[in-house]
Amino acid sequence: MKVKPVVPRALAVRDVDEAISYYLEQGAANAALGFIDSVEKAYLHIGRHPASGSPRYAHELNLPDLRFWPVPDYPYVVFYFENEEHIDVWRVLHGQRDIPAWMAE
């Protein structure tokens, strides 16, 4: 099985940084570290099994190949596209947000 590299876009990196900052501001350094580990686990999973993500928002956002995968143990989801050579991560968003509005960015 070929593992594809996972390449986060600038917005995805910003999303992760903002979540880490939030946990740190709340005095939850362990949660911030755990979040980093969980995002890495999600990235590893989608690199190995890109088709396993849900296409739930693909139609609503008119992005036919868009998929998402949950960040383990955290209320975040990774939105991505599978390309021939890599996984293109668009956003890492909190699952309670208005996903279509945030993806429109």
PDB file of C-alpha atoms in Angstrom, residues 2-8 43-44 46-48 50 80-89:
ATOM      1  CA  LYS A   2       1.344   3.391  -1.023  1.00  0.00           C
ATOM      2  CA  VAL A   3       1.047   6.065   1.652  1.00  0.00           C
ATOM      3  CA  LYS A   4       0.449   9.458   0.122  1.00  0.00           C
ATOM      4  CA  PRO A   5       2.043  12.518   1.700  1.00  0.00           C
ATOM      5  CA  VAL A   6      -0.417  14.841   3.406  1.00  0.00           C
ATOM      6  CA  VAL A   7       0.046  18.492   2.465  1.00  0.00           C
ATOM      7  CA  PRO A   8      -1.924  21.025   4.537  1.00  0.00           C
ATOM      8  CA  TYR A  43      -3.269  12.833   8.643  1.00  0.00           C
ATOM      9  CA  LEU A  44      -1.635   9.416   8.783  1.00  0.00           C
ATOM     10  CA  ILE A  46      -6.049   9.773   5.333  1.00  0.00           C
ATOM     11  CA  GLY A  47      -2.604   9.306   3.795  1.00  0.00           C
ATOM     12  CA  ARG A  48      -3.083   5.537   4.018  1.00  0.00           C
ATOM     13  CA  PRO A  50      -7.891   8.512   1.451  1.00  0.00           C
ATOM     14  CA  TYR A  80      -9.242  17.157   2.126  1.00  0.00           C
ATOM     15  CA  PHE A  81      -8.968  16.137  -1.503  1.00  0.00           C
ATOM     16  CA  GLU A  82      -7.059  13.160  -2.811  1.00  0.00           C
ATOM     17  CA  ASN A  83      -4.704  14.071  -5.634  1.00  0.00           C
ATOM     18  CA  GLU A  84      -2.685  11.634  -7.686  1.00  0.00           C
ATOM     19  CA  GLU A  85       0.502  12.249  -5.703  1.00  0.00           C
ATOM     20  CA  HIS A  86      -0.655  13.619  -2.326  1.00  0.00           C
ATOM     21  CA  ILE A  87      -3.518  14.480   0.001  1.00  0.00           C
ATOM     22  CA  ASP A  88      -4.458  18.157  -0.150  1.00  0.00           C
ATOM     23  CA  VAL A  89      -5.785  19.276   3.270  1.00  0.00           C
TER      24      VAL A  89
END
